[in-house]
Backbone as numpy.savetxt, mean C-alpha at the origin, in Angstrom:
# Nx Ny Nz CAx CAy CAz Cx Cy Cz
47.83 -10.58 29.45 48.69 -9.52 28.97 49.28 -8.78 30.15
50.44 -8.34 29.96 51.06 -7.58 31.04 50.97 -6.11 30.74
51.08 -5.35 31.79 50.94 -3.91 31.60 52.26 -3.27 31.23
53.38 -3.92 31.48 54.68 -3.37 31.17 55.03 -3.76 29.75
55.26 -2.80 28.84 55.54 -3.14 27.46 56.90 -3.80 27.26
57.90 -3.67 28.23 59.20 -4.26 28.02 59.21 -5.75 28.34
58.28 -6.25 29.10 58.27 -7.67 29.42 57.70 -8.44 28.24
58.33 -9.53 27.90 57.78 -10.33 26.80 56.48 -10.99 27.23
55.62 -11.09 26.30 54.32 -11.70 26.61 54.43 -13.21 26.50
53.81 -13.87 27.44 53.81 -15.32 27.46 52.74 -15.81 26.47
53.09 -16.76 25.63 52.05 -17.31 24.76 51.05 -18.10 25.59
49.82 -17.97 25.22 48.78 -18.65 25.98 48.71 -20.10 25.53
48.59 -20.96 26.50 48.52 -22.38 26.23 47.08 -22.75 25.89
46.88 -23.51 24.83 45.52 -23.93 24.54 45.04 -24.92 25.59
43.94 -24.61 26.18 43.35 -25.45 27.19 42.21 -26.23 26.60
41.54 -26.97 27.42 40.39 -27.72 26.89 39.31 -26.75 26.42
38.84 -26.96 25.23 37.81 -26.10 24.65 36.45 -26.57 25.15
35.54 -25.62 25.45 34.20 -26.04 25.85 33.48 -26.68 24.67
32.66 -27.66 24.97 31.93 -28.36 23.93 30.85 -27.44 23.38
30.83 -27.29 22.08 29.85 -26.41 21.45 28.73 -27.26 20.85
27.55 -26.72 20.93 26.40 -27.40 20.34 26.48 -27.26 18.83
26.08 -28.28 18.08 26.12 -28.15 16.62 25.13 -27.09 16.16
25.48 -26.46 15.06 24.61 -25.42 14.51 23.29 -26.05 14.08
22.26 -25.24 14.03 20.94 -25.72 13.66 20.96 -26.29 12.26
20.54 -27.51 12.12 20.48 -28.13 10.82 21.77 -28.82 10.43
22.85 -28.69 11.24 24.10 -29.33 10.88 24.03 -30.79 11.28
24.80 -31.64 10.62 24.72 -33.07 10.93 25.30 -33.36 12.30
24.80 -34.39 12.92 25.30 -34.85 14.21 26.62 -35.59 13.96
27.44 -35.76 15.01 28.69 -36.50 14.81 28.39 -37.89 14.27
29.15 -38.29 13.26 28.96 -39.60 12.65 27.94 -39.59 11.53
27.36 -38.44 11.21 26.35 -38.33 10.15 26.94 -37.52 9.01
26.54 -37.85 7.81 26.98 -37.05 6.67 25.93 -36.00 6.39
26.33 -34.87 5.83 25.33 -33.84 5.54 24.27 -34.35 4.57
23.10 -33.84 4.71 21.96 -34.08 3.83 21.47 -35.53 3.89
21.75 -36.23 4.97 21.17 -37.54 5.12 19.68 -37.37 5.39
18.94 -38.37 5.09 17.51 -38.28 5.36 17.30 -38.20 6.86
16.90 -37.04 7.29 16.62 -36.81 8.70 15.17 -36.38 8.82
14.55 -36.67 9.94 13.20 -36.13 10.11 13.29 -34.61 10.14
12.36 -33.96 9.48 12.41 -32.50 9.43 12.22 -31.94 10.82
13.03 -30.93 11.11 12.95 -30.29 12.41 12.38 -28.90 12.20
11.48 -28.46 13.06 10.94 -27.12 12.90 11.99 -26.09 13.29
11.79 -24.88 12.84 12.66 -23.79 13.26 12.48 -23.59 14.75
13.51 -23.06 15.41 13.37 -22.84 16.85 12.17 -21.95 17.15
11.38 -22.37 18.11 10.22 -21.59 18.51 8.96 -21.93 17.74
9.05 -22.80 16.73 7.89 -23.18 15.93 7.44 -24.58 16.33
6.15 -24.87 16.23 5.68 -26.22 16.57 6.13 -27.22 15.51
6.24 -28.47 15.90 6.62 -29.52 14.97 5.46 -29.74 14.00
5.78 -29.99 12.72 4.69 -30.23 11.76 3.83 -31.40 12.21
2.55 -31.26 12.10 1.62 -32.29 12.50 1.09 -32.11 13.90
1.70 -31.21 14.67 1.22 -30.93 16.01 0.35 -29.68 15.97
-0.71 -29.64 16.75 -1.55 -28.44 16.75 -0.77 -27.25 17.31
-1.05 -26.10 16.72 -0.38 -24.88 17.15 -1.05 -24.37 18.41
-0.24 -23.98 19.36 -0.79 -23.49 20.62 -0.53 -22.00 20.71
-1.43 -21.30 21.38 -1.26 -19.87 21.58 -1.90 -19.07 20.47
-1.83 -17.76 20.58 -2.48 -16.90 19.58 -1.71 -16.88 18.27
-2.42 -16.56 17.21 -1.81 -16.39 15.89 -1.52 -14.91 15.74
-0.25 -14.59 15.53 0.12 -13.18 15.39 0.06 -12.76 13.94
-0.17 -11.47 13.71 -0.19 -10.94 12.36 -1.56 -10.51 11.90
-2.61 -10.96 12.53 -3.96 -10.56 12.14 -4.84 -10.53 13.38
-5.56 -9.47 13.54 -6.44 -9.34 14.69 -7.68 -10.22 14.55
-7.91 -10.77 13.37 -9.12 -11.54 13.11 -8.83 -13.00 12.84
-7.61 -13.45 13.09 -7.28 -14.84 12.85 -6.64 -14.99 11.48
-6.13 -16.15 11.19 -5.43 -16.34 9.93 -6.37 -16.30 8.74
-6.01 -15.49 7.74 -6.76 -15.46 6.49 -8.10 -14.77 6.55
-8.41 -14.07 7.62 -9.71 -13.42 7.74 -9.50 -11.93 7.95
-9.17 -11.20 6.91 -8.95 -9.77 7.02 -10.28 -9.04 6.96
-10.56 -8.28 7.97 -11.77 -7.46 8.02 -11.31 -6.01 8.17
-11.48 -5.17 7.14 -11.01 -3.79 7.25 -11.81 -3.01 8.29
-11.12 -2.14 8.99 -11.77 -1.29 9.97 -12.47 -0.14 9.25
-13.71 0.15 9.59 -14.40 1.27 8.93 -13.76 2.60 9.33
-13.86 3.56 8.42 -13.34 4.89 8.69 -14.33 5.67 9.54
-13.81 6.56 10.37 -14.73 7.43 11.11 -15.17 8.56 10.18
-16.23 9.27 10.51 -16.78 10.28 9.59 -15.79 11.38 9.18
-14.94 11.81 10.10 -13.99 12.87 9.71 -12.96 12.34 8.72
-12.53 11.09 8.87 -11.60 10.51 7.90 -12.28 10.29 6.56
-13.55 9.91 6.57 -14.30 9.75 5.33 -14.33 11.06 4.55
-14.63 12.14 5.25 -14.68 13.45 4.59 -13.31 13.84 4.06
-12.26 13.60 4.86 -10.91 13.98 4.45 -10.50 13.23 3.18
-10.69 11.91 3.14 -10.26 11.15 1.99 -11.11 11.45 0.75
-12.38 11.74 0.95 -13.20 12.09 -0.22 -12.79 13.46 -0.77
-12.40 14.38 0.11 -11.89 15.68 -0.36 -10.58 15.47 -1.12
-9.70 14.62 -0.61 -8.44 14.33 -1.32 -8.72 13.72 -2.68
-9.74 12.86 -2.76 -10.08 12.25 -4.04 -10.58 13.29 -5.04
-11.17 14.38 -4.55 -11.70 15.41 -5.44 -10.64 16.44 -5.86
-9.74 16.81 -4.94 -8.76 17.85 -5.31 -7.40 17.27 -5.69
-7.16 15.99 -5.39 -5.91 15.35 -5.79 -5.66 15.37 -7.29
-6.69 15.23 -8.10 -6.46 15.24 -9.55 -5.93 16.56 -10.10
-6.01 17.64 -9.35 -5.46 18.90 -9.84 -3.95 18.73 -10.08
-3.30 17.92 -9.24 -1.86 17.67 -9.40 -1.56 16.31 -10.03
-2.37 15.29 -9.73 -2.02 13.93 -10.10 -2.97 13.27 -11.10
-3.84 14.03 -11.71 -4.81 13.51 -12.68 -5.63 12.37 -12.06
-5.82 11.29 -12.79 -6.70 10.22 -12.31 -6.03 9.31 -11.28
-4.73 9.47 -11.04 -4.00 8.57 -10.13 -4.48 8.74 -8.69
-4.71 9.97 -8.25 -5.12 10.21 -6.85 -6.45 9.52 -6.54
-7.53 9.75 -7.30 -8.77 9.06 -6.95 -8.69 7.55 -7.16
-7.87 7.10 -8.10 -7.72 5.66 -8.32 -7.10 4.99 -7.10
-6.02 5.56 -6.58 -5.35 4.97 -5.42 -6.27 5.03 -4.20
-6.93 6.16 -3.98 -7.83 6.29 -2.84 -8.98 5.29 -2.95
-9.52 5.13 -4.13 -10.62 4.19 -4.31 -10.15 2.76 -4.07
-9.01 2.37 -4.63 -8.53 1.00 -4.47 -8.18 0.67 -3.02
-7.64 1.63 -2.30 -7.20 1.36 -0.93 -8.37 1.42 0.06
-9.29 2.36 -0.12 -10.32 2.60 0.90 -11.73 2.17 0.51
-11.92 1.54 -0.62 -13.28 1.20 -1.05 -13.98 0.23 -0.11
-13.22 -0.62 0.57 -13.83 -1.58 1.49 -14.05 -1.01 2.88
-13.50 0.15 3.15 -13.58 0.71 4.50 -14.68 1.76 4.66
-15.16 2.33 3.56 -16.18 3.36 3.65 -16.99 3.41 2.36
-18.28 3.32 2.51 -19.15 3.41 1.34 -19.13 4.81 0.74
-19.03 5.83 1.61 -19.00 7.23 1.14 -17.73 7.49 0.33
-16.57 7.06 0.83 -15.31 7.27 0.11 -15.32 6.46 -1.18
-15.86 5.26 -1.15 -15.98 4.43 -2.35 -16.78 5.17 -3.42
-17.93 5.69 -3.03 -18.83 6.39 -3.97 -18.18 7.65 -4.52
-17.58 8.46 -3.66 -17.02 9.75 -4.10 -15.72 9.57 -4.88
-14.89 8.60 -4.49 -13.66 8.37 -5.25 -13.98 7.83 -6.64
-15.01 6.96 -6.75 -15.43 6.48 -8.07 -15.96 7.63 -8.92
-16.73 8.52 -8.30 -17.26 9.67 -9.04 -16.11 10.54 -9.56
-15.12 10.79 -8.71 -13.97 11.59 -9.12 -13.16 10.87 -10.19
-12.96 9.57 -10.03 -12.21 8.80 -11.02 -12.92 8.80 -12.36
-14.22 8.63 -12.36 -14.99 8.69 -13.60 -14.87 10.06 -14.26
-14.90 11.12 -13.46 -14.77 12.47 -14.01 -13.38 12.66 -14.62
-12.35 12.12 -13.97 -11.01 12.26 -14.51 -10.82 11.47 -15.80
-11.43 10.31 -15.87 -11.38 9.55 -17.13 -12.10 10.31 -18.23
-13.24 10.92 -17.89 -13.97 11.75 -18.85 -13.09 12.91 -19.32
-12.35 13.53 -18.39 -11.47 14.65 -18.76 -10.32 14.20 -19.66
-9.82 12.99 -19.46 -8.76 12.48 -20.35 -9.31 12.34 -21.77
-10.53 11.84 -21.89 -11.15 11.71 -23.21 -11.37 13.09 -23.84
-11.83 14.04 -23.03 -12.03 15.41 -23.53 -10.69 16.02 -23.95
-9.65 15.75 -23.19 -8.32 16.29 -23.53 -7.85 15.76 -24.87
-8.04 14.46 -25.11 -7.66 13.87 -26.41 -8.48 14.50 -27.53
-9.79 14.65 -27.31 -10.65 15.27 -28.33 -10.24 16.72 -28.57
-9.91 17.46 -27.51 -9.49 18.86 -27.67 -8.18 18.95 -28.44
-7.27 18.03 -28.21 -6.01 18.04 -28.94 -6.24 17.77 -30.42
-7.15 16.85 -30.71 -7.45 16.55 -32.12 -8.11 17.76 -32.78
-9.08 18.37 -32.08 -9.77 19.54 -32.64 -8.80 20.69 -32.86
-7.89 20.90 -31.91 -6.92 21.99 -32.05 -5.98 21.72 -33.22
-5.58 20.49 -33.42 -4.68 20.16 -34.53 -5.39 20.32 -35.87
-6.62 19.84 -35.94 -7.37 19.90 -37.21 -7.67 21.35 -37.59
-7.96 22.20 -36.62 -8.33 23.59 -36.92 -7.13 24.53 -36.86
-5.92 23.98 -36.84 -4.69 24.77 -36.82 -4.65 25.75 -35.66
-5.10 25.33 -34.49 -5.00 26.14 -33.28 -6.24 26.93 -32.93
-7.17 27.08 -33.85 -8.38 27.86 -33.55 -9.25 27.11 -32.54
-9.23 25.81 -32.57 -10.04 25.01 -31.66 -9.49 24.97 -30.23
-8.42 25.71 -29.96 -7.84 25.72 -28.61 -8.80 26.32 -27.59
-9.83 26.99 -28.06 -10.84 27.55 -27.16 -11.52 26.43 -26.37
-11.48 25.22 -26.91 -12.09 24.08 -26.24 -11.41 23.83 -24.89
-10.16 24.24 -24.75 -9.44 24.02 -23.50 -10.03 24.82 -22.33
-10.93 25.74 -22.59 -11.61 26.45 -21.50 -12.49 25.50 -20.69
-12.78 24.36 -21.26 -13.54 23.34 -20.54 -12.80 22.94 -19.27
-11.47 22.96 -19.30 -10.69 22.54 -18.15 -10.76 23.55 -17.00
-11.05 24.80 -17.29 -11.28 25.77 -16.22 -12.57 25.40 -15.49
-13.60 25.06 -16.25 -14.85 24.61 -15.64 -14.64 23.32 -14.86
-13.78 22.45 -15.34 -13.51 21.19 -14.64 -12.88 21.45 -13.27
-11.96 22.39 -13.19 -11.33 22.73 -11.90 -12.38 23.31 -10.96
-13.28 24.13 -11.48 -14.36 24.68 -10.65 -15.23 23.55 -10.11
-15.56 22.57 -10.96 -16.37 21.43 -10.52 -15.64 20.62 -9.45
-14.33 20.45 -9.61 -13.56 19.70 -8.61 -13.56 20.42 -7.26
-13.46 21.74 -7.28 -13.48 22.51 -6.03 -14.86 22.43 -5.39
-15.92 22.53 -6.20 -17.28 22.39 -5.66 -17.49 21.01 -5.04
-16.97 19.98 -5.71 -17.09 18.63 -5.18 -16.35 18.49 -3.86
-15.16 19.08 -3.76 -14.38 19.00 -2.53 -15.10 19.71 -1.39
-15.72 20.86 -1.67 -16.46 21.59 -0.63 -17.65 20.77 -0.14
-18.39 20.18 -1.07 -19.54 19.36 -0.68 -19.11 18.13 0.11
-18.04 17.48 -0.33 -17.54 16.31 0.39 -16.99 16.69 1.76
-16.44 17.88 1.89 -15.96 18.35 3.18 -17.10 18.54 4.17
-18.29 18.81 3.66 -19.48 18.92 4.51 -20.10 17.56 4.79
-19.61 16.53 4.10 -20.16 15.19 4.29 -21.28 14.87 3.32
-21.49 15.72 2.33 -22.56 15.51 1.35 -21.97 14.94 0.06
-22.68 14.05 -0.60 -22.18 13.53 -1.87 -22.29 14.60 -2.97
-21.47 14.46 -4.00 -21.49 15.40 -5.13 -21.52 14.60 -6.42
-22.37 15.03 -7.34 -22.43 14.43 -8.67 -22.03 15.49 -9.69
-21.02 15.14 -10.49 -20.58 16.07 -11.54 -21.68 16.19 -12.58
-21.93 17.42 -13.08 -23.01 17.60 -14.05 -22.75 16.89 -15.38
-21.49 16.80 -15.79 -21.14 16.11 -17.03 -20.13 15.04 -16.67
-20.55 13.80 -16.68 -19.67 12.73 -16.26 -20.11 11.43 -16.92
-19.15 10.73 -17.50 -19.44 9.39 -18.04 -19.03 8.42 -16.95
-19.96 7.64 -16.46 -19.68 6.73 -15.36 -19.21 5.37 -15.87
-17.89 5.28 -16.07 -17.29 4.03 -16.54 -17.27 3.00 -15.42
-16.93 3.42 -14.22 -16.86 2.54 -13.06 -18.13 2.73 -12.26
-18.88 1.67 -12.10 -20.17 1.81 -11.43 -20.07 1.42 -9.99
């Protein structure tokens, strides 16, 4: 290109093009696509049938051998406290998720999250019973809902005990999950 805009630009002459390598998986010259070719591994991968060399990435314990890391004591206390006070906002979902995710990493969190989950399932059953009682008694049975004030007190007591690293057993609990 020229820097002067009044001069006409010379068209560029096509010169010899550099030879380009065929795209990965494309047929070689003289071959039709999808001919039976020996399978080629992806770039950087070993050929099938050859032993893999070097480390296996993606797992610190080798392929297919997941070993969860144990929680340290402060994390155990933190997650068990979350399992006890999480239901105030999220009902049984908080202890269920904590139990499912961390049950293999800490026996203490496994035990306390199950205890909290069982208590929350018990509270769901009590809530259904209280609704039925309130409906049958035309609202007089609503006094049964005071049970939920005691339940919040029990959850706070459980969180305090778990924060100290001590297990807590709810006084009224149906243990569905053992």
